PDB file of C-alpha atoms in Angstrom:
ATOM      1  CA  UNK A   1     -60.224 -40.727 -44.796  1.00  0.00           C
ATOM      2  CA  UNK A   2     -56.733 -41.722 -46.767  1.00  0.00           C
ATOM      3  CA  UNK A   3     -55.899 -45.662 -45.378  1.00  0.00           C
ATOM      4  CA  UNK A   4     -52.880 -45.535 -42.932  1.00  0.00           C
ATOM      5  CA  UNK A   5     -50.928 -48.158 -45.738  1.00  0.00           C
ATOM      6  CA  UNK A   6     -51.120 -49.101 -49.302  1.00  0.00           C
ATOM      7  CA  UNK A   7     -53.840 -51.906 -50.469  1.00  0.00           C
ATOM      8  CA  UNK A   8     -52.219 -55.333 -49.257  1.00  0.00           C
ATOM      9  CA  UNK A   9     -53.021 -56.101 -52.548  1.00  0.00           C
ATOM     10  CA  UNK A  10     -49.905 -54.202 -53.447  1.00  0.00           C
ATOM     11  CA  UNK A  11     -47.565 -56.501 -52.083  1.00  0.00           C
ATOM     12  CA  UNK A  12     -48.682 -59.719 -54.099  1.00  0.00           C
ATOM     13  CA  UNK A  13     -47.045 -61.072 -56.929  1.00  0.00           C
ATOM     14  CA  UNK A  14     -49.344 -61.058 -59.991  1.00  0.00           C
ATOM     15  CA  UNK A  15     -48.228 -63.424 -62.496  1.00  0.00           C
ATOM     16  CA  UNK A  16     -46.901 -61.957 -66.384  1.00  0.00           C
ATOM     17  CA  UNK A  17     -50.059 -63.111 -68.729  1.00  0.00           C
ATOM     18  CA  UNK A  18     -48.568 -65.531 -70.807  1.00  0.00           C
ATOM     19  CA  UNK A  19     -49.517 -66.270 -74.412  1.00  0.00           C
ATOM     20  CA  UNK A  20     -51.381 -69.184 -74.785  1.00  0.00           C
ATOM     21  CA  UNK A  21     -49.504 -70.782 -78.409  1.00  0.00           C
ATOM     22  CA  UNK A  22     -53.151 -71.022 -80.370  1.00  0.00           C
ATOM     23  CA  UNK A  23     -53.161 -67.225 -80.047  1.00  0.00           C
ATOM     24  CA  UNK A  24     -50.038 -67.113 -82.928  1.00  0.00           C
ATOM     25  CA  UNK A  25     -52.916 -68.076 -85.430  1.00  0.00           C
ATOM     26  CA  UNK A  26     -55.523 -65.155 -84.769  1.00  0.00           C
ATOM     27  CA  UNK A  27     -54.520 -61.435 -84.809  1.00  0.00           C
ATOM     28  CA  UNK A  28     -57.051 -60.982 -82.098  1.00  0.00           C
ATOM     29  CA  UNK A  29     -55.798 -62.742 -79.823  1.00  0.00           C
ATOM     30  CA  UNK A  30     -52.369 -61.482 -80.324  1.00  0.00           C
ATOM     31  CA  UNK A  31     -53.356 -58.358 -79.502  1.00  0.00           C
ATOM     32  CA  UNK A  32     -55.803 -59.140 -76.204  1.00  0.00           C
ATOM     33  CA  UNK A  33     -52.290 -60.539 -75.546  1.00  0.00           C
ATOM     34  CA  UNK A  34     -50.392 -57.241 -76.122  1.00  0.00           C
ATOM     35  CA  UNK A  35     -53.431 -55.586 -73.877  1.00  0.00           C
ATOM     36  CA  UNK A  36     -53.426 -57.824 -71.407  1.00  0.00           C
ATOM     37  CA  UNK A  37     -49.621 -57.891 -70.545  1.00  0.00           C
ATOM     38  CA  UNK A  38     -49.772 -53.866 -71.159  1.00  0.00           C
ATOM     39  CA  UNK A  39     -52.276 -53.821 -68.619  1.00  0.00           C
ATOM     40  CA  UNK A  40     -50.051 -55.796 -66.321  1.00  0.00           C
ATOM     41  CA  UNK A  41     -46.770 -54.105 -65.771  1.00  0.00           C
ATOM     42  CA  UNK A  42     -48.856 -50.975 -65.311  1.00  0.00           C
ATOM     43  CA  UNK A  43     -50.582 -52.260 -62.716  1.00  0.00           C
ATOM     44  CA  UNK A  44     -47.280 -53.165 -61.301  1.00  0.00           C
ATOM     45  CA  UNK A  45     -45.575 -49.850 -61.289  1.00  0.00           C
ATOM     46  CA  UNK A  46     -48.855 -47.990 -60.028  1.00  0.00           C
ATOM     47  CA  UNK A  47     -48.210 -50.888 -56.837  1.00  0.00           C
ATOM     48  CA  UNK A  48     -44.701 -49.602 -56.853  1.00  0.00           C
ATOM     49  CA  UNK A  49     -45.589 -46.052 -56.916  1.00  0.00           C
ATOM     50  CA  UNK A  50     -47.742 -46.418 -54.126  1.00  0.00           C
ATOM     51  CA  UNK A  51     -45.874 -48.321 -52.191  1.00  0.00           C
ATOM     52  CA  UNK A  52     -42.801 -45.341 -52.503  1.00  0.00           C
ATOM     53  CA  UNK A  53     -45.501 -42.713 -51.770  1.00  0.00           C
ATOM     54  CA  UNK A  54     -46.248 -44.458 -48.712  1.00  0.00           C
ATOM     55  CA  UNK A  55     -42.398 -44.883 -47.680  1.00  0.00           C
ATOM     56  CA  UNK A  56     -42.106 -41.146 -48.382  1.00  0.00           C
ATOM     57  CA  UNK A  57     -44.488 -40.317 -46.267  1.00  0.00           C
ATOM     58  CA  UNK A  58     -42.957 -42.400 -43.230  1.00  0.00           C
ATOM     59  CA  UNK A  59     -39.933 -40.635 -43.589  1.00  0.00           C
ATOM     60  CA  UNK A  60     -37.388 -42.841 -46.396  1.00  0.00           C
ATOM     61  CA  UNK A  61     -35.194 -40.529 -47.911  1.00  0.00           C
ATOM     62  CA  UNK A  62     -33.744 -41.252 -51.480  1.00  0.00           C
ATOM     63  CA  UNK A  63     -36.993 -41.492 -53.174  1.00  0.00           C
ATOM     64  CA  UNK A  64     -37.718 -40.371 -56.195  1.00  0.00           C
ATOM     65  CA  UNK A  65     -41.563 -40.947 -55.911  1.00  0.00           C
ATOM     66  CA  UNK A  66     -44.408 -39.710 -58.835  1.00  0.00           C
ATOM     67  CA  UNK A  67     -46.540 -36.937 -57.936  1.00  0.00           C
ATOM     68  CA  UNK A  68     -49.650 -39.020 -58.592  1.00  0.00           C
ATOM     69  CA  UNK A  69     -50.610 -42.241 -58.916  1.00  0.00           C
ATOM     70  CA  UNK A  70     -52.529 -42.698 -62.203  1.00  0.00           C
ATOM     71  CA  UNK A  71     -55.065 -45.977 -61.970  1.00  0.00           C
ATOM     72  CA  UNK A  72     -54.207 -48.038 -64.703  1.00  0.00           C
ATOM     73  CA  UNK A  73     -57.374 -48.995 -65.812  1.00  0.00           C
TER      74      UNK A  73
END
């Protein structure tokens, strides 16, 4: 059975992964960096997504909504 709303989940703020200053040394880290705020503001727009699916769904018009919401990791 589909939930009647989108994951509550969707609605908090997750904070931008910040670079920690140590990480400008080590190439690694730089990119577990680039992953990790990657990672982030895809997570975001699959919240958004969802949360205009759902809208659709309850009737908004105006939305301009992907056809499927692709998990992000």
């Amino acid at each position: 059975m589909t939930p009647i709303y989108p994951p509550s989940a969707d609605l908090a703020v997750e904070p931008k992964p910040r670079l920690d200053p140590a990480a400008l040394q080590s190439e690694a880290a730089l990119d577990a960096h680039d992953i990790a705020l990657e990672t982030w503001g895809e997570r975001g727009w699959a919240a958004v997504a969802r949360l205009c699916g759902f809208y659709r769904t309850m009737g908004m018009k105006g939305l301009d909504c992907p056809a499927k919401v692709r998990s992000p990791i």
